[in-house]
Amino acid sequence: MITHNLGFPRIGKKRELKKALEQYWQKKISKVDLLDQAKQIRQENWQTQHQNGVNLVPVGDFALYDQVLSTSIMLGIVPKRFQSNQSVLDTEFAIARGQSGGECNCAASDMTKWFDTNYHYIVPEITASTEICIDTAALVGQVKEAKSAGYQCKPVIIGPVTYLYLAKSTIEDKITFLPKLLEAYQVILDELAQLNCEWIQIDEPILTLELNEQWQHALTTTYQQLKKTSSKWLLATYFGRVDHLSNLVSKLNVDGIHLDTVAEQGNITEFVYSLPNDWVISLGVIDGRNVWKSDLVSIYQRISPLLNVLGSRLWLAPSCSLLHSPIDVNLEKNLNEEVKSWLAFAVQKCNELELLAFALKSKNTDDITKYSTPVLQSLVSEKRNNNKVKTAISALSTADFERASRFEQRQEIQQRALGLPLYPTTTIGSFPQTGDIRATRAKWKREELSDVEYQTAIKSEIASVIRKQEQIGLDVLVHGEAERNDMVEYFGEQLDGCAITEFAWVQSYGSRCVKPPIIYGDVSRPQPMTTPWISYANSLSEKPVKAMLTGPITIMSWSFIRNDIAREQVAKQIGLAIKEEVSDLADHGIGIIQIDEPAIKEAMPLKQSQWAKYSQWATEAFRLCSAHVSDETQIHSHICYSEFNDILASLIDLDADVLTIETSRSNMEVLEAFEQLTYPNALGPGVYDIHSANIPSIEWIKDLIVKAGEYLPKERIWVNPDCGLKTRAWPETEAALKNLVKAAQELRLEN
Ligand code: GLN
Ligand code: ZN
């Protein structure tokens, strides 16, 4: 039985690629050094996979920046603005990172989330005049590398339909570009076949989506038109089931299919039997994007009957590329031993395949039984189970999710309590995270600063931020979030049921990696997490200080979460913990509390038919945090998308008193969505883009507010930037906020 892998993390065990990339960009190392480092990581990755029992290792899964961008480079699909005479490598980085200076002042291509993961890809740009110019050097080179090192390998490419689907295009109907793309893919596939690889993996993850007829048709024609080569083709699907398209799938002219059996569990036997009986069926049985050890015994039991029918046509693999998994759990030295015994990262996942394959072949289950013991133990472990939390969750009733009064009534009461002017001004929470602040936190972490010294330093930062905001003239102040490294990790560190790792980095985009907390058990809040800082800030000003919390959906989405209970349950547990924090803040006299939910949209299921159900529990989890406060307490929320048509109804269901959103880049155009569905509460449509250092003029801001007035009554409009300011520097921040305040003041006078 063949075991194979769809992809392996490419950042390196100790983030070597990240470091090399950044050094190269800072011109501290040469191109040769960078490419050497990359080559070393590839060799190490193949060796690790091979040693841990992967028969067929992936090649072409490696990318210096992003696999979609590598595909664009291979196809020569380079936006016009980058077609200068620099090297292919520098062009690749310019597309990803933008370029200024020289003759080109060029914005980077867009970057967006890869399906429902936290990985970001570089969006290909296609226009009517896009000419394809194939350059397979990188991929061919890597295949040769793997072969000459003696590995049995399988080149991996992103399929043409998925590539086109993910691209952004100025062509009215981008599908008309498909024939051109297919010609190129034919050339690439022919070339790969000449390298004598038995199998080629073609990734078409869009098959897991609920595609319209046009895209379904595109898939059908693609895999009828592409002419088979001497290599066999394994069509790889992942992140969900594909049996909703079973008729389409079984007619595709390929030699096998990879199915993700983890993402949307359920019985796939019938579907598998409906597929052509000469296909290889690769079952993705090991969770490729979470951190838990597999219960190999139960997988064994599930698969054995299939093996009897399929025989050597059955292959084993992780559910998706291991790109989304940290690399090696054995690097962790400070994790609780019991929790650690429940974990498997990329290296361990490869080993799981080997154990499973051995058990299936030999019918000897001793090793997998032993291996899976901690998984079974975890289910009943005291570390994982907290009866108090379970009882609290099961005692929840409708009243826990609804505020006592309607928005109109709350607004009146809050207005009396807060006495804010028309067009109240505020910010989204964080202020510039200077080098000093970062150094202070790092020193305290390394215990080079005592708790008292650390508190003094942060308090002085808070005091300075409050002073600055008063000088600027903002109406609702914030404490600035200087104590937070990251809006999720900060809470993950403090919640029970959550672990923080040292090395469990996962690539987010390019050289940027994130280290998500691991939610391993019932979540609870042992003590206040933010109140001391916020109360302090509040004591420094007559003006209201708004507290800042991260919401349950965002904490959940940006963490690795346990897989023994439903996501909804995890979200509600976090909701309860945040609810306690909200109560604590309110008890300390904080009148405005913001609960950020920037992940609410990306956590949506890939299949549209599941959105309504998700929205229901996701908004419940949010309201669980916030609904219990008195009418007088004003709840804010913040999300940051310029595209929120799909989630408008959910945003309304959050029932926040004030919702601040990203709109400035689209010139308030996104507010057009409100023509279909009126937003009933107060809204702070971001009036300037914090991602840019440009200082918005007073006129520009006023214009935007006036525009917002076309969609909302002025009594419900707030004035604020479109996101937190932590990535900005102080001079531009102060200048921008002064204009923002001025704009609001002038408009008040004009009213
Ligand atoms: N309160 C957070 C901040 O200001 C919100 C960040 C976000 O929306 N991603 O940084
Ligand atoms: Zn934001």
mmCIF file of N, CA and C and ligand atoms in Angstrom, residues 428 598 638-640 662 722-724, ligand 2:
data_model
loop_
_atom_site.group_PDB
_atom_site.id
_atom_site.type_symbol
_atom_site.label_atom_id
_atom_site.label_comp_id
_atom_site.label_asym_id
_atom_site.label_seq_id
_atom_site.Cartn_x
_atom_site.Cartn_y
_atom_site.Cartn_z
ATOM 1 N N ILE A 428 -9.478 51.924 16.866
ATOM 2 C CA ILE A 428 -9.874 50.509 16.908
ATOM 3 C C ILE A 428 -9.181 49.739 18.029
ATOM 4 N N PRO A 598 -12.492 39.931 13.870
ATOM 5 C CA PRO A 598 -12.059 40.008 12.468
ATOM 6 C C PRO A 598 -12.138 38.669 11.725
ATOM 7 N N HIS A 638 -15.555 44.983 16.079
ATOM 8 C CA HIS A 638 -14.795 45.437 14.912
ATOM 9 C C HIS A 638 -14.514 44.246 14.003
ATOM 10 N N ILE A 639 -14.747 44.426 12.721
ATOM 11 C CA ILE A 639 -14.324 43.404 11.768
ATOM 12 C C ILE A 639 -13.597 44.116 10.629
ATOM 13 N N CYS A 640 -12.696 43.399 9.968
ATOM 14 C CA CYS A 640 -11.998 44.121 8.904
ATOM 15 C C CYS A 640 -12.033 43.418 7.558
ATOM 16 N N GLU A 662 -14.007 48.011 8.025
ATOM 17 C CA GLU A 662 -13.093 48.515 7.011
ATOM 18 C C GLU A 662 -13.897 48.901 5.767
ATOM 19 N N ASP A 722 -9.819 52.501 9.898
ATOM 20 C CA ASP A 722 -10.462 51.233 9.538
ATOM 21 C C ASP A 722 -9.904 50.005 10.249
ATOM 22 N N CYS A 723 -8.844 50.175 11.043
ATOM 23 C CA CYS A 723 -8.330 49.030 11.816
ATOM 24 C C CYS A 723 -7.374 49.567 12.880
ATOM 25 N N GLY A 724 -6.775 48.653 13.645
ATOM 26 C CA GLY A 724 -5.835 49.047 14.696
ATOM 27 C C GLY A 724 -4.587 49.708 14.116
HETATM 28 ZN ZN ZN B 2 -9.268 45.346 11.857
#
